[in-house]
Coordinates of C-alpha atoms and ligand atoms in Angstrom, one line a residue:
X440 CA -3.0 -60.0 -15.5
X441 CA -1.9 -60.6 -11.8
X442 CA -2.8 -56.6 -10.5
X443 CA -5.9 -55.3 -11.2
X444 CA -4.5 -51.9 -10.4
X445 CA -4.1 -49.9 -13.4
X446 CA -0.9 -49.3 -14.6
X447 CA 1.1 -49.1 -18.2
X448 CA 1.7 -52.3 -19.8
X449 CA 3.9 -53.7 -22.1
X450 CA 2.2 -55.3 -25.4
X451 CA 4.1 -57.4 -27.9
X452 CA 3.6 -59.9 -30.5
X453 CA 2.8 -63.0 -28.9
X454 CA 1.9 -62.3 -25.6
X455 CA -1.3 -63.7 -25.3
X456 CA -0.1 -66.9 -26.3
X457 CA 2.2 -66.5 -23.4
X458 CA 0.8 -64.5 -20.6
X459 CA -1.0 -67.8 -18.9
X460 CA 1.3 -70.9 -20.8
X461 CA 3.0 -71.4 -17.8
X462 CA -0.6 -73.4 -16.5
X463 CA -0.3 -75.1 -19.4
X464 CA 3.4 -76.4 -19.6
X465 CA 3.2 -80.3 -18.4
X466 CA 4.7 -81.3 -15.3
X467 CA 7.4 -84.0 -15.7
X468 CA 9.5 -85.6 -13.5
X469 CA 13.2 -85.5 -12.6
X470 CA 15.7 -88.6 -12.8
X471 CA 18.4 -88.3 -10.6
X472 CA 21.9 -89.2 -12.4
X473 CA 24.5 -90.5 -9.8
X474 CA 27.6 -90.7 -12.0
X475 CA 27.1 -86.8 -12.5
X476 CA 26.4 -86.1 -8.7
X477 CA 28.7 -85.5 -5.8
X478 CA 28.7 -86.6 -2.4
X479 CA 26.1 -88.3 -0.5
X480 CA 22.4 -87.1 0.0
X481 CA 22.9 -83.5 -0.5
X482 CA 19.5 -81.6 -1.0
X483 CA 21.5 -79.6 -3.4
X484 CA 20.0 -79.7 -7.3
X485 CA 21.3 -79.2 -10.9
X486 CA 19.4 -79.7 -13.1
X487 CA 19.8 -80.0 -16.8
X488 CA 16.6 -79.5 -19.3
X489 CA 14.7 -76.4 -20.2
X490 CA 13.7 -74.4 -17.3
X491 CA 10.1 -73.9 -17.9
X492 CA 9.9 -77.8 -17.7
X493 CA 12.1 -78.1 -14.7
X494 CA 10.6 -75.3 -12.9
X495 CA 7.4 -76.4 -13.1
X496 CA 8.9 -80.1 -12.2
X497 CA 10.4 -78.4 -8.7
X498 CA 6.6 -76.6 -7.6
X499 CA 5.7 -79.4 -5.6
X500 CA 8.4 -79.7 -4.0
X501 CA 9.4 -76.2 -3.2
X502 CA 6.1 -74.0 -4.1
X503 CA 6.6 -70.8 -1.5
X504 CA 9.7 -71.8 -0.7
X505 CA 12.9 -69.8 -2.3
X506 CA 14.1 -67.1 -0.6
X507 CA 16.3 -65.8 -3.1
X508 CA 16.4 -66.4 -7.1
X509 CA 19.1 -65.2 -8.6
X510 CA 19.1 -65.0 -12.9
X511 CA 21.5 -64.2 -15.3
X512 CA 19.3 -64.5 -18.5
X513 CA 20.3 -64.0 -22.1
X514 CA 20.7 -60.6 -22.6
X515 CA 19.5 -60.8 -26.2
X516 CA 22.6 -58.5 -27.7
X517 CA 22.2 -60.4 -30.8
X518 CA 25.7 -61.5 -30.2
X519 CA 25.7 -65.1 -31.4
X520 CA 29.3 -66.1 -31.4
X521 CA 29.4 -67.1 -27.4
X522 CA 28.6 -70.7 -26.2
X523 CA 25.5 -69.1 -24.4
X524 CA 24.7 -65.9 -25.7
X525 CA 21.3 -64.9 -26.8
X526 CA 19.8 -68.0 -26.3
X527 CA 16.4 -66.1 -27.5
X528 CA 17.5 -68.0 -31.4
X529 CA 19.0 -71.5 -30.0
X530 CA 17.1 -74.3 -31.5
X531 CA 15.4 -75.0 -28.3
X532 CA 14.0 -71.9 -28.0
X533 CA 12.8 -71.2 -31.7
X534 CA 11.2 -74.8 -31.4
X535 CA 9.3 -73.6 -28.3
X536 CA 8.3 -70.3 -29.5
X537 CA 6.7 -72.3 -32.7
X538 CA 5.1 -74.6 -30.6
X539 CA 3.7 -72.1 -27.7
X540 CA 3.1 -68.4 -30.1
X541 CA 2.0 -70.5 -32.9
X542 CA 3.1 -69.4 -37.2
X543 CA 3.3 -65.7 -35.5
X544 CA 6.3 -66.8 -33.9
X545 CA 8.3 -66.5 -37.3
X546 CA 7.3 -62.7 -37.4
X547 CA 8.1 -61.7 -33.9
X548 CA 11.5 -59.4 -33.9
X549 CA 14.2 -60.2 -31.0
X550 CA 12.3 -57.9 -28.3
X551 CA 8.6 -59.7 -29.0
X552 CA 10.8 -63.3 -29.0
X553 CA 12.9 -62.5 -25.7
X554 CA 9.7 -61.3 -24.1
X555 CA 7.6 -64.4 -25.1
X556 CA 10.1 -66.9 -23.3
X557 CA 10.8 -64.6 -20.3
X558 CA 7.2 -64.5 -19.4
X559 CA 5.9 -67.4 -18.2
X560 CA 9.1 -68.0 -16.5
X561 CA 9.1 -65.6 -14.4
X562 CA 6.0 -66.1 -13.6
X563 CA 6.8 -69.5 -12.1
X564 CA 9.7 -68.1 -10.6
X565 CA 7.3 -65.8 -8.5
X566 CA 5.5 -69.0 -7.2
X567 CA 8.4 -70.7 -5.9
X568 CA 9.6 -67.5 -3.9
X569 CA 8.6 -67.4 -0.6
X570 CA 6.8 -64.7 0.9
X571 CA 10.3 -63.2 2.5
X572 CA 11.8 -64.1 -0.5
X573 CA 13.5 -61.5 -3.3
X574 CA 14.6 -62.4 -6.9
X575 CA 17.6 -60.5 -8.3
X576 CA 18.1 -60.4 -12.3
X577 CA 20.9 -59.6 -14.2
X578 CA 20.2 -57.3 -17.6
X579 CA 22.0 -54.4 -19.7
X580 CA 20.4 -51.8 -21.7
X581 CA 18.8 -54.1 -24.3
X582 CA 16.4 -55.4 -22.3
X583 CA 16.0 -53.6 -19.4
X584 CA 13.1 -51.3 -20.0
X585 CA 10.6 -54.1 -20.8
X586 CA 11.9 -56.4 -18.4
X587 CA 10.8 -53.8 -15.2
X588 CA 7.4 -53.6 -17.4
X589 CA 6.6 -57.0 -17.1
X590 CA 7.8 -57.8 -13.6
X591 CA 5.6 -54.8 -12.5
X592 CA 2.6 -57.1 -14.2
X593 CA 4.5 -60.0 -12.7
X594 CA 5.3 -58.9 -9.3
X595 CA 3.6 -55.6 -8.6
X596 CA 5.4 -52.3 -9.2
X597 CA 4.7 -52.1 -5.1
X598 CA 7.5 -54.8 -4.8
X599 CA 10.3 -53.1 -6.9
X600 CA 13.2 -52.6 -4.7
X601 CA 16.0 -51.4 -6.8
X602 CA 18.0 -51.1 -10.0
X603 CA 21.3 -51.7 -8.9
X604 CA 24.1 -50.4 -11.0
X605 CA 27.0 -52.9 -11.6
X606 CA 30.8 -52.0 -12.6
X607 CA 31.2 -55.0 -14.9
X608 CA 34.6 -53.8 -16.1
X609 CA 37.5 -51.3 -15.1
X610 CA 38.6 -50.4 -18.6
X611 CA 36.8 -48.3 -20.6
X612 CA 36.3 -48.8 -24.4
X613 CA 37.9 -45.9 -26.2
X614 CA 36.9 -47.2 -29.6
X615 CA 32.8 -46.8 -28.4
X616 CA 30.8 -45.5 -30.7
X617 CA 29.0 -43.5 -28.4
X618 CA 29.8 -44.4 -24.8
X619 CA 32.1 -47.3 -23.0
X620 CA 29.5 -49.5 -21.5
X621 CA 31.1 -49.9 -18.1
X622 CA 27.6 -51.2 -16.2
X623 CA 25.2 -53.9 -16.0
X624 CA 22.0 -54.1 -13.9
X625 CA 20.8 -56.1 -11.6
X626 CA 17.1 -55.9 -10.9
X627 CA 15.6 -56.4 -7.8
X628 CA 11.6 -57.2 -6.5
X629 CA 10.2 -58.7 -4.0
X630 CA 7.7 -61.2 -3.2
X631 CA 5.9 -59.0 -0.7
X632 CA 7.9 -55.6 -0.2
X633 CA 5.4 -54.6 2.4
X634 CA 2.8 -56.4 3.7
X635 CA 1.4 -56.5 7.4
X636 CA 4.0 -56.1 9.8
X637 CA 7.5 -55.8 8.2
X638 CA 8.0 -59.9 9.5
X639 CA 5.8 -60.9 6.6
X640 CA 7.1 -59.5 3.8
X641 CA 10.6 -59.2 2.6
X642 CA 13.2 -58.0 4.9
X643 CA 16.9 -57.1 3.4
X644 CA 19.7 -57.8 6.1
X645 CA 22.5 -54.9 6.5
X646 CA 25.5 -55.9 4.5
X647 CA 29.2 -56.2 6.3
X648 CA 30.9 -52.9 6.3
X649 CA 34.3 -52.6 3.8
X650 CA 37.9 -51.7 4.7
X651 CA 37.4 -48.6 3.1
X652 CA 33.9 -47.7 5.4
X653 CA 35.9 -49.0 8.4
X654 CA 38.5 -46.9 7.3
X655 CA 36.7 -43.5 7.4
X656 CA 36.2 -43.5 11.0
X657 CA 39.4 -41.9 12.6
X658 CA 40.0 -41.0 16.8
X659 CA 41.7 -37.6 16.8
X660 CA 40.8 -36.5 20.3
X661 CA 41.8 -40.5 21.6
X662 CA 38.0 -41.5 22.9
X663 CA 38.5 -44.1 24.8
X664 CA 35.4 -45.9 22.6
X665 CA 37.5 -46.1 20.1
X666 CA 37.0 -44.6 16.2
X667 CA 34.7 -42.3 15.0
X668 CA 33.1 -40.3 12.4
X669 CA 31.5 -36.9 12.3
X670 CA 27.7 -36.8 11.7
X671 CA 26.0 -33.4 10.8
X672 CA 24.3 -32.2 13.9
X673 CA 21.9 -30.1 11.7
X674 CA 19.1 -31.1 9.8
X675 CA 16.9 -30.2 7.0
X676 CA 13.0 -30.4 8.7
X677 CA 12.6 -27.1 10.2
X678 CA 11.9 -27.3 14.3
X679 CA 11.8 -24.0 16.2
X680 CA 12.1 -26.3 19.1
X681 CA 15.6 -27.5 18.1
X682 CA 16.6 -24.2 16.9
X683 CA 19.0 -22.7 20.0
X684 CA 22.3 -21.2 19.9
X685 CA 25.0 -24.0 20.8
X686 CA 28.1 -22.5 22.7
X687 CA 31.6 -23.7 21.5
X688 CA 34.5 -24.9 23.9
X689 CA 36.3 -21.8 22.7
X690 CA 33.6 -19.4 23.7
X691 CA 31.7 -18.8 19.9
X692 CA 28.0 -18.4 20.0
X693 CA 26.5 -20.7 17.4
X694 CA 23.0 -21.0 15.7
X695 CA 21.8 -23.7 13.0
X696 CA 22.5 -22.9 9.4
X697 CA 20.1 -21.1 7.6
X698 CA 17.3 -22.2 7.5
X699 CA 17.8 -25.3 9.6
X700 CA 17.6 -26.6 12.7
X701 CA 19.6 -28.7 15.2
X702 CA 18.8 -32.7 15.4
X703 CA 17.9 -33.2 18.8
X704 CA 16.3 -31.2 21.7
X705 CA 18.4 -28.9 24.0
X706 CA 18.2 -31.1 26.7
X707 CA 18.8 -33.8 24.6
X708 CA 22.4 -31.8 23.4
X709 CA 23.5 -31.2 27.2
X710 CA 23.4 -35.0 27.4
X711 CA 25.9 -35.8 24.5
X712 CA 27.9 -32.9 25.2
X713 CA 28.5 -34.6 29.3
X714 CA 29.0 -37.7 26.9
X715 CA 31.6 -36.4 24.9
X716 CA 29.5 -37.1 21.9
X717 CA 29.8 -33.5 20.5
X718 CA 33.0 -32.5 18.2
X719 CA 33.8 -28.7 18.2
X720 CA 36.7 -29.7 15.3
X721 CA 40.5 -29.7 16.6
X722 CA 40.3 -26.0 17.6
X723 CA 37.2 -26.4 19.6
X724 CA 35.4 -23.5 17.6
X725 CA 33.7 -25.2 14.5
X726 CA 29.7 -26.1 14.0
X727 CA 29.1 -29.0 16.3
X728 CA 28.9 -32.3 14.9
X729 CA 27.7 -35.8 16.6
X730 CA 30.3 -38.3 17.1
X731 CA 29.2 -41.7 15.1
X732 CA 31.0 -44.7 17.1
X733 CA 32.6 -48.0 14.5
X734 CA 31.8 -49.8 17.4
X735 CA 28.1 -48.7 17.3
X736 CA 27.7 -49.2 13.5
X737 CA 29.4 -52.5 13.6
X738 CA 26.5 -54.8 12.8
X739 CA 26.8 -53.7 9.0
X740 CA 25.5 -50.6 6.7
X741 CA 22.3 -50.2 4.7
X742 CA 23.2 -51.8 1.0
X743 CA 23.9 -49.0 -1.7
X744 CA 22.6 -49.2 -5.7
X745 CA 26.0 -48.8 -6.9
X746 CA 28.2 -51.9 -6.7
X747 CA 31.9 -51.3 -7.8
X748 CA 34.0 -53.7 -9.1
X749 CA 37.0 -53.5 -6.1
X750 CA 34.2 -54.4 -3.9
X751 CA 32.2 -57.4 -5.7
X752 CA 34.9 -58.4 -8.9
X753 CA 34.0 -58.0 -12.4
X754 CA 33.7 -60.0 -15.7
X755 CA 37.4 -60.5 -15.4
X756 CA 37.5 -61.9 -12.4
X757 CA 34.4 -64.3 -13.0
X758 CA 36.4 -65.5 -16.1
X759 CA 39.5 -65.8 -14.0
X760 CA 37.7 -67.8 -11.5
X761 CA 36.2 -70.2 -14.1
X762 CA 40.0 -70.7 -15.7
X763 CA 41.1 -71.6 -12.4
X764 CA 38.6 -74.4 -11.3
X765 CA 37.5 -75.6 -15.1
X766 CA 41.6 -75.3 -16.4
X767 CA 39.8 -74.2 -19.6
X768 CA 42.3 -73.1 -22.3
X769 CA 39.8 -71.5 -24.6
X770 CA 37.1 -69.7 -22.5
X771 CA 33.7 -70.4 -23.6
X772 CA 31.9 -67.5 -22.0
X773 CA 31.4 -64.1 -22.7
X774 CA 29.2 -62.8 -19.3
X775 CA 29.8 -65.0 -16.6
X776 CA 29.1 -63.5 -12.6
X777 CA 32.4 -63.1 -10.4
X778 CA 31.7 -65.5 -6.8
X779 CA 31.4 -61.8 -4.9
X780 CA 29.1 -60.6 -6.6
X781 CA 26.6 -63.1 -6.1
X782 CA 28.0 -63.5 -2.3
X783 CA 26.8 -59.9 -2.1
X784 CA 23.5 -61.1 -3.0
X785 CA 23.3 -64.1 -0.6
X786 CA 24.2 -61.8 2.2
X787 CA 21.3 -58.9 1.5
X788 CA 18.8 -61.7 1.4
X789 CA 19.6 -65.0 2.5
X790 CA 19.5 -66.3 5.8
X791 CA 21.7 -69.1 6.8
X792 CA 19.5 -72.1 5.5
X793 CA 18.1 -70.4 2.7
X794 CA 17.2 -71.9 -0.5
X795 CA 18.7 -70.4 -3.4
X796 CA 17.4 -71.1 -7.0
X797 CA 19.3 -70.1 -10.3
X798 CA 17.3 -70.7 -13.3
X799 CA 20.1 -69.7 -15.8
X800 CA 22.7 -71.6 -14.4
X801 CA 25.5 -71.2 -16.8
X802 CA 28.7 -72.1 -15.5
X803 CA 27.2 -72.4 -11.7
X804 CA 28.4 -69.1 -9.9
X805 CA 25.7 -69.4 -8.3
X806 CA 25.9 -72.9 -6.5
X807 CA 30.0 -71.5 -6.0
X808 CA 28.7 -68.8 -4.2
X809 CA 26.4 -70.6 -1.9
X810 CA 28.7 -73.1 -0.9
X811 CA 31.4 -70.5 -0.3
X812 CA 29.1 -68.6 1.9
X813 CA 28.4 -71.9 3.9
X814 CA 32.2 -73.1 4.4
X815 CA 33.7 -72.5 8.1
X816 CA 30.2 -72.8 9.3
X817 CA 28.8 -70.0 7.5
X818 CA 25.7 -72.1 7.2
X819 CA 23.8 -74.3 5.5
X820 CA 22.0 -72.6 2.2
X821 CA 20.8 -75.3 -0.3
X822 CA 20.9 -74.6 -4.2
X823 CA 19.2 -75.2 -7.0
X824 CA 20.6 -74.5 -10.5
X825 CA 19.1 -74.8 -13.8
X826 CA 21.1 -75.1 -17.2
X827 CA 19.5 -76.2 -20.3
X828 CA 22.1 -76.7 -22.8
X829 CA 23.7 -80.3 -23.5
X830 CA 27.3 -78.8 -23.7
X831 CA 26.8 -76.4 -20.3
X832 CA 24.9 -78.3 -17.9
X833 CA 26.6 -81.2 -17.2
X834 CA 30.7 -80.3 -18.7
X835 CA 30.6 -76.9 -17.2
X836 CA 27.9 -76.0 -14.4
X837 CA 28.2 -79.7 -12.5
X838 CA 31.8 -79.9 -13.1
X839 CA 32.1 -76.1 -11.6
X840 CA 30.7 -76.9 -9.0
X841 CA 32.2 -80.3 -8.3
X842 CA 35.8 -79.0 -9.0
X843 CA 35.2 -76.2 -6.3
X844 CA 33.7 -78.5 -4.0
X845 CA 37.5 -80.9 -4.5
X846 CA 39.3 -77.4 -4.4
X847 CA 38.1 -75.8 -1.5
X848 CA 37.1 -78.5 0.6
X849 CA 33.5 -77.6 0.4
X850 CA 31.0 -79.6 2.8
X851 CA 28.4 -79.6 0.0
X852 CA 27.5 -82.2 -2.5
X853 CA 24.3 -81.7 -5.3
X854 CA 22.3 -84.1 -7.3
X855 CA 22.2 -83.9 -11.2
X856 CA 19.1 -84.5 -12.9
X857 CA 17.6 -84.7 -16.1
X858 CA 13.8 -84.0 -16.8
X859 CA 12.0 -87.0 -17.9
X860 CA 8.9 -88.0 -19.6
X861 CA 6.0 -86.3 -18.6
X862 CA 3.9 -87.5 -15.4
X863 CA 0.6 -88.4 -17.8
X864 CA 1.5 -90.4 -20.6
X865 CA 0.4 -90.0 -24.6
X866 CA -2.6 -92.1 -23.2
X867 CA -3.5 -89.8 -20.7
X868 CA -2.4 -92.6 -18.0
X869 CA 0.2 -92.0 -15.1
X870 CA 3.6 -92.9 -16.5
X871 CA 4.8 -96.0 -15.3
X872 CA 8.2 -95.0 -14.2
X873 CA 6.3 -92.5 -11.5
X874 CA 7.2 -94.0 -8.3
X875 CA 5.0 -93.4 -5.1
X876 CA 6.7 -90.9 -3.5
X877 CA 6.7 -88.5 -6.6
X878 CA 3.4 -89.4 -7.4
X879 CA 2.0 -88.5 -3.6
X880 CA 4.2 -85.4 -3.4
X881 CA 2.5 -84.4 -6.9
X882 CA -1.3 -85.7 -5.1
X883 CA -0.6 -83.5 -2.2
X884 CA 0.6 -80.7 -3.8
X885 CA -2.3 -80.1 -6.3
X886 CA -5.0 -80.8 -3.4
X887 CA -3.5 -78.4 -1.2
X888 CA -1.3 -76.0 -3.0
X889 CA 1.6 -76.7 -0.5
X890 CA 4.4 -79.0 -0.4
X891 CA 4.3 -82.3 1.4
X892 CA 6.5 -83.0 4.6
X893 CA 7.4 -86.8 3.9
X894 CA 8.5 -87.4 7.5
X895 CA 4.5 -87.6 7.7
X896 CA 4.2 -90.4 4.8
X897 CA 3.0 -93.7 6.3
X898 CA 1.9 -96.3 4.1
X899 CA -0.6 -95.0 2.3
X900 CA -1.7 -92.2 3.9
X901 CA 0.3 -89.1 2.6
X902 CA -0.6 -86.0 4.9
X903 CA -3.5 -83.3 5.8
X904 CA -4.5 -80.3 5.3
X905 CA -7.0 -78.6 7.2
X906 CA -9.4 -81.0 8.7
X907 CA -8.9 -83.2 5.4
X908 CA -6.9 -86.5 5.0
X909 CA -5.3 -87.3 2.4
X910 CA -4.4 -91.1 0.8
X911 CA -3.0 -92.6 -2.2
X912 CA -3.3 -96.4 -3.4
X913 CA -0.6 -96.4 -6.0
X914 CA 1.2 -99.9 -5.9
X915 CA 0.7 -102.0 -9.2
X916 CA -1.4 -101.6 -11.6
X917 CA -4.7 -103.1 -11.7
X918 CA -4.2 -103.8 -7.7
X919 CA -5.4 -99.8 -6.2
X920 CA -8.3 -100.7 -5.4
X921 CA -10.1 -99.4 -2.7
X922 CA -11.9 -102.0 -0.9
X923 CA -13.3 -103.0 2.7
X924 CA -10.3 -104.5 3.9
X925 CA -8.2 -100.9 3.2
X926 CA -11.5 -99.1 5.0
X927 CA -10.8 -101.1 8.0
X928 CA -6.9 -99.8 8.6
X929 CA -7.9 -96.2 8.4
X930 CA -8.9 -95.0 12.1
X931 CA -12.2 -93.1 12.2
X932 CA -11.0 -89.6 13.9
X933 CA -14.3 -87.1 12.3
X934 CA -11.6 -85.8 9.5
X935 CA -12.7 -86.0 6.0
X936 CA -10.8 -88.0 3.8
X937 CA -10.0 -87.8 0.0
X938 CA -8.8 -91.0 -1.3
X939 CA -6.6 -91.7 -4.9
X940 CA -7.1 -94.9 -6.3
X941 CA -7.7 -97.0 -9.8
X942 CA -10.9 -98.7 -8.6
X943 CA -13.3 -98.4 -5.9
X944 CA -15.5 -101.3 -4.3
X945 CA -16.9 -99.3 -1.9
X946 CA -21.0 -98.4 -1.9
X947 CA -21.6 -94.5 -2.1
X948 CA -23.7 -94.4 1.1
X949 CA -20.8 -96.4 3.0
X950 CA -18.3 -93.9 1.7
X951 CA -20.3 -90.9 2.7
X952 CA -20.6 -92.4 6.1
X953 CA -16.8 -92.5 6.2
X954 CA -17.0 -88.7 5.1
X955 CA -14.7 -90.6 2.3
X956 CA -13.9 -88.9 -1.4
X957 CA -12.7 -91.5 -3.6
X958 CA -10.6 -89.7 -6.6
X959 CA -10.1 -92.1 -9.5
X960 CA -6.5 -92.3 -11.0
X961 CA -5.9 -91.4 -13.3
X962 CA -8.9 -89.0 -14.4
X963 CA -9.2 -87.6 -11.2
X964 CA -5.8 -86.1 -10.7
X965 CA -6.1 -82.4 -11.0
X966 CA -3.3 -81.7 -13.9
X967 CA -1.6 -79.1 -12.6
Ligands
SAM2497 C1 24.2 -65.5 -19.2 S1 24.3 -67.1 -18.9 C2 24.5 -67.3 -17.1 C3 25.9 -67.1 -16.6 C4 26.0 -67.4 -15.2 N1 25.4 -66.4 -14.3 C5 27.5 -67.5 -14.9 O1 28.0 -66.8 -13.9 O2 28.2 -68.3 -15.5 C6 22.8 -67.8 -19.3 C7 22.6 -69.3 -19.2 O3 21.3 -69.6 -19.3 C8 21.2 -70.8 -20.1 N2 19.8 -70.8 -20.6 C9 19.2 -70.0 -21.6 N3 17.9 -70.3 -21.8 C10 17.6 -71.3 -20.9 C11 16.5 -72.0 -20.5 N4 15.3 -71.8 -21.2 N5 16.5 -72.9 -19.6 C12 17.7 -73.2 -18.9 N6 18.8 -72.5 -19.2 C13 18.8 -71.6 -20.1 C14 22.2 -70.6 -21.2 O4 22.5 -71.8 -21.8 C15 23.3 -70.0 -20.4 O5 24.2 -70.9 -20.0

């Protein structure tokens, strides 16, 4: 468990085959397909395979580094007919869960099975977000209860932010057994809600302010600072201080409501009231109220937990938007995420060269979204998406996202990978396809737990950390060695130095002169 504080827990079948798999999940690397890209070195990913693999694949590249993750999982409704729906019983999935929960895994009902491959996702999910960063998840009713139980374990209940509440549809279901479903959830924790100084935790930004907010402020008296709204000038929090009687412009004596008191001090009142900040109503006789200014509420308003379809679209309009760009004549999908509502998203927690990670990819909203956001320099948010199916990932998600790119005139491009073998081989040996530059990115990342800047690469020498160097001799087999002649081109500067290499010809005593750790590939290399 990640808290030690106590707090109730969820238990379920399997879970102890799960709770820690995500350390044991091996790391593989990704193959970049250029036919199924577009454009030219864009830092943008899709990338088709399971996501436990390919998350794992992405930590040593972007460990700490997501600021927002945005999932649509299954839902598990059971509902079988859809391309995508309640991937908890595709093939892939039951395979895994046999493999990972052991002959239990035939016993487990939906809840235990959904559970089981959530898990140790999200708990790699929570290593690649950033310390700023937030991860919103889509759910309904079916699995919403034990999903806040285990990000609590996951995340902390400290960092729950919010169940929002999502129209999903306009038109009610009047044949409902019970009630017309009309909402979906979107979940939301952070990394670090509160930690130090607000800076270095997660901050939300203000989101833009609708037609219909903007709308509510009127100018009846003509002020020449333009619209306004009425603000209660009374308040709850009892202050005998701010309790006074207020006179009106038409000669009434006024006092607080019952058991209230004004918001500010007397003096504080004569100040507005030169200011033209007070409103006595039309007649000039009503209970004072405090002007509110559009133009000093511009910057945006605080977000709400009820999100309405006129203001971020629904299922309909995510369906209409995938007909559009994928000309599809027989929709595939059941639940796919309208562009605004996602945009929404982006906006509350994304700055404007944030990453953005989608580990349920399905037909790419996501990636849609960000580069949307970006266009007209909006900025330059990067995207990762993830989409393990064979018929999704590269027909519908890539081609989503490369028909909007053609469509819109997007400035973005993304690279399409597939997961390949594994970085250690059956034999335990590096795999031969591992080229340097993955390999010393991998190096780095399980010495130091952070990702590597390869602007710092040189030769063989592949960063530090601390007051420790670090170097990798990975050319050709049979040819790392690490011999005198290497000793002589490193620069003696009091660092330490760990060294990765096949062989080493160096005496012990010489290398502990050098303050020089020789790590033998490939036993040495820490499998992460
Ligand atoms: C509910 S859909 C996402 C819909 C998406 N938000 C949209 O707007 O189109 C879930 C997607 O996750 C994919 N998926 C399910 N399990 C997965 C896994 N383990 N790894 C990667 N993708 C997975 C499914 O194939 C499906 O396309």
């Amino acid at each position: 468990m990640l808290f030690e504080k106590t707090m109730p827990t969820l238990n379920w079948i399997g879970k102890e085959a799960v709770v820690n798999h995500d350390k044991e999940v091996p790391f593989k690397l990704l193959k970049k397909v250029k036919s199924a890209s577009a454009g030219e070195n864009s830092q943008n990913l899709i990338i088709h395979g399971d996501n436990l693999e390919a998350l794992k694949a992405l930590m040593p590249y972007y460990h700490g580094k997501v600021k927002c993750i945005y999932i649509d999982p299954p839902y598990n409704t059971g509902n079988e007919k859809w391309v995508y729906n309640d991937k908890v019983n595709s093939p892939k999935i039951k395979k895994w869960l046999g493999k990972v929960v052991g002959a239990e895994s035939e016993d487990l009902c939906r809840h235990d099975k959904w559970l089981c491959m959530m898990y140790p996702r999200l708990k790699l999910l929570r290593d690649l977000l950033a310390d700023e960063g937030a991860i919103f998840i889509s759910i309904d009713d079916v699995e919403h209860s034990h999903l806040n139980l285990i990000l609590n374990e996951i995340f902390g209940e400290e960092n729950f932010v919010a169940n929002i509440i999502w129209q999903k549809k306009y038109s009610p279901q009047n044949d409902a057994k019970y009630f017309s479903d009309m909402h979906d959830f979107v979940v939301v924790y952070a990394k670090h809600k509160n930690i130090g100084t607000e800076k270095d935790g997660w901050v939300r930004n203000l989101v833009s302010r609708t037609e219909t907010q903007n709308a509510r402020y009127k100018n009846p008296d003509n002020d020449p600072r333009g619209p306004w709204k009425p603000a209660d000038f009374s308040v709850k929090t009892y202050s005998k201080a701010y309790d006074y009687p207020v006179t009106t412009p038409s000669g009434r004596l006024v006092n607080p409501p019952n058991g209230r008191s004004w918001s500010t001090s007397q003096e504080n009142f004569k100040k507005w009231l030169e200011d033209n900040r007070i409103w006595f109503g039309k007649n000039g006789s009503n209970i004072p109220s405090v002007k509110v200014f559009l133009s000093e509420v511009q910057e945006g308003t605080v977000p709400l937990t009820i999100w309405l379809r006129d203001e971020v679209g629904d299922n309909q309009e995510a369906k209409q938007e995938i007909k559009e760009i994928l000309e599809a004549e027989k929709f595939p999908f059941d639940t796919p995420k309208p562009v605004r509502l996602i945009t929404k998203i982006l906006q509350i927690t994304t700055d404007k060269d944030s990453l953005v990670l989608d580990s349920f990819a399905g037909s790419g909203t996501t990636g849609h979204a960000v580069m949307d956001l970006n266009k007209d320099g909006g900025g330059n948010r990067k995207f990762i998406l993830v989409e393990m199916e064979d018929d999704v990932a590269k027909p519908i998600t890539a081609e989503r996202c490369k028909r909007a790119i053609e469509k819109y005139s997007y400035k973005d491009g993304f690279e399409f990978c597939e997961l390949d073998k594994p970085l250690f081989n059956e034999e335990c040996q590096i795999e031969e396809t591992c080229d340097f530059n993955q390999f010393a990115t991998y190096i780095y990342f399980t010495e130091t737990q952070t990702n590597i800047d390869k602007g710092k690469i040189d030769k063989n020498f592949i960063g530090e950390y601390g007051e420790t160097e670090y170097y990798l001799i990975y050319k050709e087999k049979h040819k790392n060695v690490l011999n005198k002649s290497f000793l002589k081109k490193i620069k003696e500067n009091g660092n330490r130095r760990v060294i990765y290499a096949d062989k080493c010809l160096i005496d012990e005593d010489i290398l502990e002169k050098h303050k020089i750790q020789f790590k033998q590939i490939p036993y040495e290399v820490k499998v992460y």
